[in-house]
Tab-separated table of C-alpha atoms in Angstrom:
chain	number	residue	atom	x	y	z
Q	1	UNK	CA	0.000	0.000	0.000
Q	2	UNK	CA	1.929	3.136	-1.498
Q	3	UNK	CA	-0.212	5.663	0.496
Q	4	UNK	CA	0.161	9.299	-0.180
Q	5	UNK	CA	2.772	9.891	-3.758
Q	6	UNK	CA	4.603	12.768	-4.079
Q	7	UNK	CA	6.775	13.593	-7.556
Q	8	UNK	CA	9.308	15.488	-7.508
Q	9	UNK	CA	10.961	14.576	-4.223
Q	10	UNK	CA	13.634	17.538	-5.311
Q	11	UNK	CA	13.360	20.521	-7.667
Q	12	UNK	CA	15.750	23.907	-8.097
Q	13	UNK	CA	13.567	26.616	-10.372
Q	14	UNK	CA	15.046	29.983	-11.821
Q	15	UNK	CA	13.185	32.907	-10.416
Q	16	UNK	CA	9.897	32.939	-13.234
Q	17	UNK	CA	9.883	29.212	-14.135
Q	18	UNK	CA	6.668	27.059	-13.462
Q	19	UNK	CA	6.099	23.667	-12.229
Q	20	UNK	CA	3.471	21.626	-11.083
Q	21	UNK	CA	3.854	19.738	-8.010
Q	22	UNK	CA	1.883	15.814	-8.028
Q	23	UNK	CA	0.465	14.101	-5.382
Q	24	UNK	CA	-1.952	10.693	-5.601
Q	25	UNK	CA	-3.339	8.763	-2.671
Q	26	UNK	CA	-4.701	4.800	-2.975
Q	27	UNK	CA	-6.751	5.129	-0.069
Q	28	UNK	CA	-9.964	6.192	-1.315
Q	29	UNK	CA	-10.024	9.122	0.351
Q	30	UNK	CA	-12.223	12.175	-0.365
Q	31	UNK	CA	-10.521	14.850	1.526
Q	32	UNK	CA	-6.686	16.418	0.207
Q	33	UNK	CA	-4.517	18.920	0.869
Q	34	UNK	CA	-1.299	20.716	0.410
Q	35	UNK	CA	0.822	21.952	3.025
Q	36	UNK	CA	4.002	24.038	2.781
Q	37	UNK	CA	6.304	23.615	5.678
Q	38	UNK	CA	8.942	26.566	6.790
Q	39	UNK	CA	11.608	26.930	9.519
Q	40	UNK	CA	10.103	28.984	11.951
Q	41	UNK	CA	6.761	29.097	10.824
Q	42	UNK	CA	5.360	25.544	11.224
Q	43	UNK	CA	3.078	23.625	8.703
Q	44	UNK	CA	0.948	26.550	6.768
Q	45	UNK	CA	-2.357	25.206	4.474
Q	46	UNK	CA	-2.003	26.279	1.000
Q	47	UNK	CA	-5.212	24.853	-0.913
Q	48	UNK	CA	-7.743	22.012	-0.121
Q	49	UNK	CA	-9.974	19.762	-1.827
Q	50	UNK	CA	-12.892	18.422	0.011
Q	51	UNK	CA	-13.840	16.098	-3.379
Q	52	UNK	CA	-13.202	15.756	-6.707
Q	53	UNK	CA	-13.804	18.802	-8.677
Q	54	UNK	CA	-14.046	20.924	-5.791
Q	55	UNK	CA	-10.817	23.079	-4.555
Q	56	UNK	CA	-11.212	26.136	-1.464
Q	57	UNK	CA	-8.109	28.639	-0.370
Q	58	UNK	CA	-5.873	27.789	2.656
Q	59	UNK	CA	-4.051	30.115	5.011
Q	60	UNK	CA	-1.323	31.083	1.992
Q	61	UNK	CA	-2.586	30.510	-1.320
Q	62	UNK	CA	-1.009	33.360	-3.440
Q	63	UNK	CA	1.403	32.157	-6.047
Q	64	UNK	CA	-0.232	29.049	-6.697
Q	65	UNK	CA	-3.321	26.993	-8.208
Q	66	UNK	CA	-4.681	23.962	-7.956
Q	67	UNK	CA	-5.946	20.920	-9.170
Q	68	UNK	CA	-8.129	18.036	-8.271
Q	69	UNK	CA	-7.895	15.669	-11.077
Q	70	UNK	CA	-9.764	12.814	-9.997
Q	71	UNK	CA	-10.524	10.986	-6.585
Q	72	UNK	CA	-6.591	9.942	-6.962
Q	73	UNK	CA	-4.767	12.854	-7.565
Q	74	UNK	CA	-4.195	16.700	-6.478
Q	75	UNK	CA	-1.830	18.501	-8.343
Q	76	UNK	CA	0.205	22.052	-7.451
Q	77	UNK	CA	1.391	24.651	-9.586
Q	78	UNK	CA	3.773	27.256	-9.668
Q	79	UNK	CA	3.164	30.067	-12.308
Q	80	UNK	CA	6.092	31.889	-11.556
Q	81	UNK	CA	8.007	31.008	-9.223
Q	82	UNK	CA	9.907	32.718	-6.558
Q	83	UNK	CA	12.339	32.708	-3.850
Q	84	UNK	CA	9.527	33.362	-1.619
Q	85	UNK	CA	8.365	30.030	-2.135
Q	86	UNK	CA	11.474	27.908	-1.525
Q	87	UNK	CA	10.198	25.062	0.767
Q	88	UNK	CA	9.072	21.947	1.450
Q	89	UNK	CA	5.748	21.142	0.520
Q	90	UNK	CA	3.471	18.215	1.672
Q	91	UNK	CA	0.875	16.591	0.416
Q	92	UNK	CA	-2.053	14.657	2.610
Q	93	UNK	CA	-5.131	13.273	2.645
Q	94	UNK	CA	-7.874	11.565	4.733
Q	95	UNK	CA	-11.166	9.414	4.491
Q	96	UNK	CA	-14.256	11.507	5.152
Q	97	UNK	CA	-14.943	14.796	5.673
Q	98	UNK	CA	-12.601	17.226	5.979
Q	99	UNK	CA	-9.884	17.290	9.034
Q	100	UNK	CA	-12.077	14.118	10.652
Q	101	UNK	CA	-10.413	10.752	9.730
Q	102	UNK	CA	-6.684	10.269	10.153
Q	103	UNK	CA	-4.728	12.582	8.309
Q	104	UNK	CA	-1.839	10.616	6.104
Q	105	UNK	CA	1.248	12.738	4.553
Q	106	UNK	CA	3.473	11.996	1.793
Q	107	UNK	CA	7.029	12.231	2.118
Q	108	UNK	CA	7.501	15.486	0.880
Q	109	UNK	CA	8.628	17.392	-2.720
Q	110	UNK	CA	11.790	20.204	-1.564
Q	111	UNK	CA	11.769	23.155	-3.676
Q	112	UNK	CA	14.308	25.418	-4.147
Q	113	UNK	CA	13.523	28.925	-6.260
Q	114	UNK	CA	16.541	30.564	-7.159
L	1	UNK	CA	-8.766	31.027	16.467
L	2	UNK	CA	-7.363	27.832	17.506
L	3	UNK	CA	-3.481	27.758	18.950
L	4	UNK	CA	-1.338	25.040	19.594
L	5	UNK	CA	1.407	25.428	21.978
L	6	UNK	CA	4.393	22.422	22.434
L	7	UNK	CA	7.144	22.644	25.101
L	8	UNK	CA	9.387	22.235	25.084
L	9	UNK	CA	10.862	22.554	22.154
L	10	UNK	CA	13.378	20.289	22.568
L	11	UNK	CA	13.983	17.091	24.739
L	12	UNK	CA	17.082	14.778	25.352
L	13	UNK	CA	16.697	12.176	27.335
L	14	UNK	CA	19.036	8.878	28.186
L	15	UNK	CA	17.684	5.358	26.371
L	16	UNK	CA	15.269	3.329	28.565
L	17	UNK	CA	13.981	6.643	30.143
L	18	UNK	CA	10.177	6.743	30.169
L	19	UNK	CA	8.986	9.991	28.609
L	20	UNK	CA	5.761	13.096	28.300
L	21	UNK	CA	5.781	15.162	25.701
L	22	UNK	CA	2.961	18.179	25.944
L	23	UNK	CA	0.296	20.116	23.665
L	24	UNK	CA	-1.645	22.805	24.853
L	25	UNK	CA	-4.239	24.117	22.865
L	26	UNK	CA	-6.958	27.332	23.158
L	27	UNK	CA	-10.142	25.915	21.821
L	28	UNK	CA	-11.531	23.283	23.756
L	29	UNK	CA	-14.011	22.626	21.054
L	30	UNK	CA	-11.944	20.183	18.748
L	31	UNK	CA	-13.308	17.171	16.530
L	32	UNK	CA	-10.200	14.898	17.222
L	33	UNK	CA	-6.202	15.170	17.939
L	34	UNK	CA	-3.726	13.570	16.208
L	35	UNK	CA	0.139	12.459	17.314
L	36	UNK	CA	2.622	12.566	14.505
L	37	UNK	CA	6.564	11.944	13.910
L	38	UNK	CA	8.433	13.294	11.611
L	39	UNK	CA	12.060	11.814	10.976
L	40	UNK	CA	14.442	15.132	9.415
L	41	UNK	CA	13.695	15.192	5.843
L	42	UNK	CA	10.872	12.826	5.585
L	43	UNK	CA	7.002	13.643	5.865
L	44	UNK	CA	5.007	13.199	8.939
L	45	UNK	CA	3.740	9.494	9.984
L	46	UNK	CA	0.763	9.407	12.020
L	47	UNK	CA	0.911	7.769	15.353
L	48	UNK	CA	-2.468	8.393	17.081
L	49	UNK	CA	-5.765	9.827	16.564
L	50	UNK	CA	-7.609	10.397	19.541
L	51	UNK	CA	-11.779	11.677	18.916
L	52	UNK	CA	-12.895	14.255	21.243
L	53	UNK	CA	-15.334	11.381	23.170
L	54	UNK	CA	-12.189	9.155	23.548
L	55	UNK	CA	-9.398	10.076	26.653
L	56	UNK	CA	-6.679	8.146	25.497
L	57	UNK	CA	-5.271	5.964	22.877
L	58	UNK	CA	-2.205	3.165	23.007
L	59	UNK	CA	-0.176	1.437	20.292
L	60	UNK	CA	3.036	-0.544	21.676
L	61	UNK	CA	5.064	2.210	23.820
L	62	UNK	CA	3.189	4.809	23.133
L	63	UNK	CA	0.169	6.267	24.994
L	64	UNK	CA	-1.684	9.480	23.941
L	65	UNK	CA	-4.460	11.150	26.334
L	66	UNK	CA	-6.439	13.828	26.190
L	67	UNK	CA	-8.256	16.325	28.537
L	68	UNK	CA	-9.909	18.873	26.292
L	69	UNK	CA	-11.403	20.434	29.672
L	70	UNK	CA	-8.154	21.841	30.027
L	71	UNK	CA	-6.773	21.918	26.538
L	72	UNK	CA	-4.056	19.631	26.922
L	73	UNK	CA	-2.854	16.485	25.300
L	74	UNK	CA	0.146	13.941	26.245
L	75	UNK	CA	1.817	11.749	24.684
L	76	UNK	CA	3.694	9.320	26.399
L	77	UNK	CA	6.729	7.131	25.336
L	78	UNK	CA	7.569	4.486	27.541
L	79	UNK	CA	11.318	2.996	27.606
L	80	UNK	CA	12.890	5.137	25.219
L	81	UNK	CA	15.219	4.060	22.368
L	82	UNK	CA	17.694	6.134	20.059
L	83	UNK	CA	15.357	5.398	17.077
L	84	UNK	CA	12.087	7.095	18.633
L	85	UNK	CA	14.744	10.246	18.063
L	86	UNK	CA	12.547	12.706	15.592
L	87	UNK	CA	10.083	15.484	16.163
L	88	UNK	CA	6.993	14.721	17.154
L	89	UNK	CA	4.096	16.980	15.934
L	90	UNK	CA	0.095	17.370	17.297
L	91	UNK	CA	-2.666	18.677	15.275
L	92	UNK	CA	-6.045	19.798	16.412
L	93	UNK	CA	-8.452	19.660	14.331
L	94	UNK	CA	-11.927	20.969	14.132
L	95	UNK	CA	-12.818	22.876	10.260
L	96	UNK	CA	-9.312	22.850	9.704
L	97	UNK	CA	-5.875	21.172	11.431
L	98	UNK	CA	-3.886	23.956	13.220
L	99	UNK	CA	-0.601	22.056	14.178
L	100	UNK	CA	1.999	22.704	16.599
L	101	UNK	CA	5.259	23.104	16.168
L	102	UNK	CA	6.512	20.224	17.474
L	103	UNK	CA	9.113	18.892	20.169
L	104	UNK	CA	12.490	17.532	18.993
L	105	UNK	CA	13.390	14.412	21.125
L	106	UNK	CA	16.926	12.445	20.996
L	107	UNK	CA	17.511	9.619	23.091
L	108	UNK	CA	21.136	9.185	23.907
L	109	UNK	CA	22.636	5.404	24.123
Protein backbone atom coordinates (compact mmCIF):
# COMPACT_ATOMS: atom_id res chain seq x y z
CA UNK A 1 0.00 0.00 0.00
CA UNK A 2 1.93 3.14 -1.50
CA UNK A 3 -0.21 5.66 0.50
CA UNK A 4 0.16 9.30 -0.18
CA UNK A 5 2.77 9.89 -3.76
CA UNK A 6 4.60 12.77 -4.08
CA UNK A 7 6.78 13.59 -7.56
CA UNK A 8 9.31 15.49 -7.51
CA UNK A 9 10.96 14.58 -4.22
CA UNK A 10 13.63 17.54 -5.31
CA UNK A 11 13.36 20.52 -7.67
CA UNK A 12 15.75 23.91 -8.10
CA UNK A 13 13.57 26.62 -10.37
CA UNK A 14 15.05 29.98 -11.82
CA UNK A 15 13.18 32.91 -10.42
CA UNK A 16 9.90 32.94 -13.23
CA UNK A 17 9.88 29.21 -14.13
CA UNK A 18 6.67 27.06 -13.46
CA UNK A 19 6.10 23.67 -12.23
CA UNK A 20 3.47 21.63 -11.08
CA UNK A 21 3.85 19.74 -8.01
CA UNK A 22 1.88 15.81 -8.03
CA UNK A 23 0.46 14.10 -5.38
CA UNK A 24 -1.95 10.69 -5.60
CA UNK A 25 -3.34 8.76 -2.67
CA UNK A 26 -4.70 4.80 -2.97
CA UNK A 27 -6.75 5.13 -0.07
CA UNK A 28 -9.96 6.19 -1.32
CA UNK A 29 -10.02 9.12 0.35
CA UNK A 30 -12.22 12.17 -0.37
CA UNK A 31 -10.52 14.85 1.53
CA UNK A 32 -6.69 16.42 0.21
CA UNK A 33 -4.52 18.92 0.87
CA UNK A 34 -1.30 20.72 0.41
CA UNK A 35 0.82 21.95 3.02
CA UNK A 36 4.00 24.04 2.78
CA UNK A 37 6.30 23.61 5.68
CA UNK A 38 8.94 26.57 6.79
CA UNK A 39 11.61 26.93 9.52
CA UNK A 40 10.10 28.98 11.95
CA UNK A 41 6.76 29.10 10.82
CA UNK A 42 5.36 25.54 11.22
CA UNK A 43 3.08 23.63 8.70
CA UNK A 44 0.95 26.55 6.77
CA UNK A 45 -2.36 25.21 4.47
CA UNK A 46 -2.00 26.28 1.00
CA UNK A 47 -5.21 24.85 -0.91
CA UNK A 48 -7.74 22.01 -0.12
CA UNK A 49 -9.97 19.76 -1.83
CA UNK A 50 -12.89 18.42 0.01
CA UNK A 51 -13.84 16.10 -3.38
CA UNK A 52 -13.20 15.76 -6.71
CA UNK A 53 -13.80 18.80 -8.68
CA UNK A 54 -14.05 20.92 -5.79
CA UNK A 55 -10.82 23.08 -4.55
CA UNK A 56 -11.21 26.14 -1.46
CA UNK A 57 -8.11 28.64 -0.37
CA UNK A 58 -5.87 27.79 2.66
CA UNK A 59 -4.05 30.11 5.01
CA UNK A 60 -1.32 31.08 1.99
CA UNK A 61 -2.59 30.51 -1.32
CA UNK A 62 -1.01 33.36 -3.44
CA UNK A 63 1.40 32.16 -6.05
CA UNK A 64 -0.23 29.05 -6.70
CA UNK A 65 -3.32 26.99 -8.21
CA UNK A 66 -4.68 23.96 -7.96
CA UNK A 67 -5.95 20.92 -9.17
CA UNK A 68 -8.13 18.04 -8.27
CA UNK A 69 -7.89 15.67 -11.08
CA UNK A 70 -9.76 12.81 -10.00
CA UNK A 71 -10.52 10.99 -6.58
CA UNK A 72 -6.59 9.94 -6.96
CA UNK A 73 -4.77 12.85 -7.57
CA UNK A 74 -4.19 16.70 -6.48
CA UNK A 75 -1.83 18.50 -8.34
CA UNK A 76 0.21 22.05 -7.45
CA UNK A 77 1.39 24.65 -9.59
CA UNK A 78 3.77 27.26 -9.67
CA UNK A 79 3.16 30.07 -12.31
CA UNK A 80 6.09 31.89 -11.56
CA UNK A 81 8.01 31.01 -9.22
CA UNK A 82 9.91 32.72 -6.56
CA UNK A 83 12.34 32.71 -3.85
CA UNK A 84 9.53 33.36 -1.62
CA UNK A 85 8.36 30.03 -2.14
CA UNK A 86 11.47 27.91 -1.53
CA UNK A 87 10.20 25.06 0.77
CA UNK A 88 9.07 21.95 1.45
CA UNK A 89 5.75 21.14 0.52
CA UNK A 90 3.47 18.22 1.67
CA UNK A 91 0.88 16.59 0.42
CA UNK A 92 -2.05 14.66 2.61
CA UNK A 93 -5.13 13.27 2.64
CA UNK A 94 -7.87 11.57 4.73
CA UNK A 95 -11.17 9.41 4.49
CA UNK A 96 -14.26 11.51 5.15
CA UNK A 97 -14.94 14.80 5.67
CA UNK A 98 -12.60 17.23 5.98
CA UNK A 99 -9.88 17.29 9.03
CA UNK A 100 -12.08 14.12 10.65
CA UNK A 101 -10.41 10.75 9.73
CA UNK A 102 -6.68 10.27 10.15
CA UNK A 103 -4.73 12.58 8.31
CA UNK A 104 -1.84 10.62 6.10
CA UNK A 105 1.25 12.74 4.55
CA UNK A 106 3.47 12.00 1.79
CA UNK A 107 7.03 12.23 2.12
CA UNK A 108 7.50 15.49 0.88
CA UNK A 109 8.63 17.39 -2.72
CA UNK A 110 11.79 20.20 -1.56
CA UNK A 111 11.77 23.16 -3.68
CA UNK A 112 14.31 25.42 -4.15
CA UNK A 113 13.52 28.93 -6.26
CA UNK A 114 16.54 30.56 -7.16
CA UNK B 1 -8.77 31.03 16.47
CA UNK B 2 -7.36 27.83 17.51
CA UNK B 3 -3.48 27.76 18.95
CA UNK B 4 -1.34 25.04 19.59
CA UNK B 5 1.41 25.43 21.98
CA UNK B 6 4.39 22.42 22.43
CA UNK B 7 7.14 22.64 25.10
CA UNK B 8 9.39 22.24 25.08
CA UNK B 9 10.86 22.55 22.15
CA UNK B 10 13.38 20.29 22.57
CA UNK B 11 13.98 17.09 24.74
CA UNK B 12 17.08 14.78 25.35
CA UNK B 13 16.70 12.18 27.33
CA UNK B 14 19.04 8.88 28.19
CA UNK B 15 17.68 5.36 26.37
CA UNK B 16 15.27 3.33 28.56
CA UNK B 17 13.98 6.64 30.14
CA UNK B 18 10.18 6.74 30.17
CA UNK B 19 8.99 9.99 28.61
CA UNK B 20 5.76 13.10 28.30
CA UNK B 21 5.78 15.16 25.70
CA UNK B 22 2.96 18.18 25.94
CA UNK B 23 0.30 20.12 23.66
CA UNK B 24 -1.65 22.81 24.85
CA UNK B 25 -4.24 24.12 22.87
CA UNK B 26 -6.96 27.33 23.16
CA UNK B 27 -10.14 25.92 21.82
CA UNK B 28 -11.53 23.28 23.76
CA UNK B 29 -14.01 22.63 21.05
CA UNK B 30 -11.94 20.18 18.75
CA UNK B 31 -13.31 17.17 16.53
CA UNK B 32 -10.20 14.90 17.22
CA UNK B 33 -6.20 15.17 17.94
CA UNK B 34 -3.73 13.57 16.21
CA UNK B 35 0.14 12.46 17.31
CA UNK B 36 2.62 12.57 14.50
CA UNK B 37 6.56 11.94 13.91
CA UNK B 38 8.43 13.29 11.61
CA UNK B 39 12.06 11.81 10.98
CA UNK B 40 14.44 15.13 9.41
CA UNK B 41 13.69 15.19 5.84
CA UNK B 42 10.87 12.83 5.58
CA UNK B 43 7.00 13.64 5.87
CA UNK B 44 5.01 13.20 8.94
CA UNK B 45 3.74 9.49 9.98
CA UNK B 46 0.76 9.41 12.02
CA UNK B 47 0.91 7.77 15.35
CA UNK B 48 -2.47 8.39 17.08
CA UNK B 49 -5.76 9.83 16.56
CA UNK B 50 -7.61 10.40 19.54
CA UNK B 51 -11.78 11.68 18.92
CA UNK B 52 -12.89 14.26 21.24
CA UNK B 53 -15.33 11.38 23.17
CA UNK B 54 -12.19 9.15 23.55
CA UNK B 55 -9.40 10.08 26.65
CA UNK B 56 -6.68 8.15 25.50
CA UNK B 57 -5.27 5.96 22.88
CA UNK B 58 -2.20 3.17 23.01
CA UNK B 59 -0.18 1.44 20.29
CA UNK B 60 3.04 -0.54 21.68
CA UNK B 61 5.06 2.21 23.82
CA UNK B 62 3.19 4.81 23.13
CA UNK B 63 0.17 6.27 24.99
CA UNK B 64 -1.68 9.48 23.94
CA UNK B 65 -4.46 11.15 26.33
CA UNK B 66 -6.44 13.83 26.19
CA UNK B 67 -8.26 16.32 28.54
CA UNK B 68 -9.91 18.87 26.29
CA UNK B 69 -11.40 20.43 29.67
CA UNK B 70 -8.15 21.84 30.03
CA UNK B 71 -6.77 21.92 26.54
CA UNK B 72 -4.06 19.63 26.92
CA UNK B 73 -2.85 16.48 25.30
CA UNK B 74 0.15 13.94 26.25
CA UNK B 75 1.82 11.75 24.68
CA UNK B 76 3.69 9.32 26.40
CA UNK B 77 6.73 7.13 25.34
CA UNK B 78 7.57 4.49 27.54
CA UNK B 79 11.32 3.00 27.61
CA UNK B 80 12.89 5.14 25.22
CA UNK B 81 15.22 4.06 22.37
CA UNK B 82 17.69 6.13 20.06
CA UNK B 83 15.36 5.40 17.08
CA UNK B 84 12.09 7.10 18.63
CA UNK B 85 14.74 10.25 18.06
CA UNK B 86 12.55 12.71 15.59
CA UNK B 87 10.08 15.48 16.16
CA UNK B 88 6.99 14.72 17.15
CA UNK B 89 4.10 16.98 15.93
CA UNK B 90 0.09 17.37 17.30
CA UNK B 91 -2.67 18.68 15.27
CA UNK B 92 -6.05 19.80 16.41
CA UNK B 93 -8.45 19.66 14.33
CA UNK B 94 -11.93 20.97 14.13
CA UNK B 95 -12.82 22.88 10.26
CA UNK B 96 -9.31 22.85 9.70
CA UNK B 97 -5.87 21.17 11.43
CA UNK B 98 -3.89 23.96 13.22
CA UNK B 99 -0.60 22.06 14.18
CA UNK B 100 2.00 22.70 16.60
CA UNK B 101 5.26 23.10 16.17
CA UNK B 102 6.51 20.22 17.47
CA UNK B 103 9.11 18.89 20.17
CA UNK B 104 12.49 17.53 18.99
CA UNK B 105 13.39 14.41 21.13
CA UNK B 106 16.93 12.44 21.00
CA UNK B 107 17.51 9.62 23.09
CA UNK B 108 21.14 9.19 23.91
CA UNK B 109 22.64 5.40 24.12
Amino acid sequence: NAGVTQTPKFQVLKTGQSMTLQCAQDMNHNSMYWYRQDPGMGLRLIYYSASEGTTDKGEVPNGYNVSRLNKREFSLRLESAAPSQTSVYFCASNLGQLNTGELFFGEGSRLTVL
Amino acid sequence: KQEVTQIPAALSVPEGENLVLNCSFTDSAIYNLQWFRQDPGKGLTSLLLIQSSQREQTSGRLNASLDKSSGRSTLYIAASQPGDSATYLCAVRRGKSTFGDGTTLTVKP
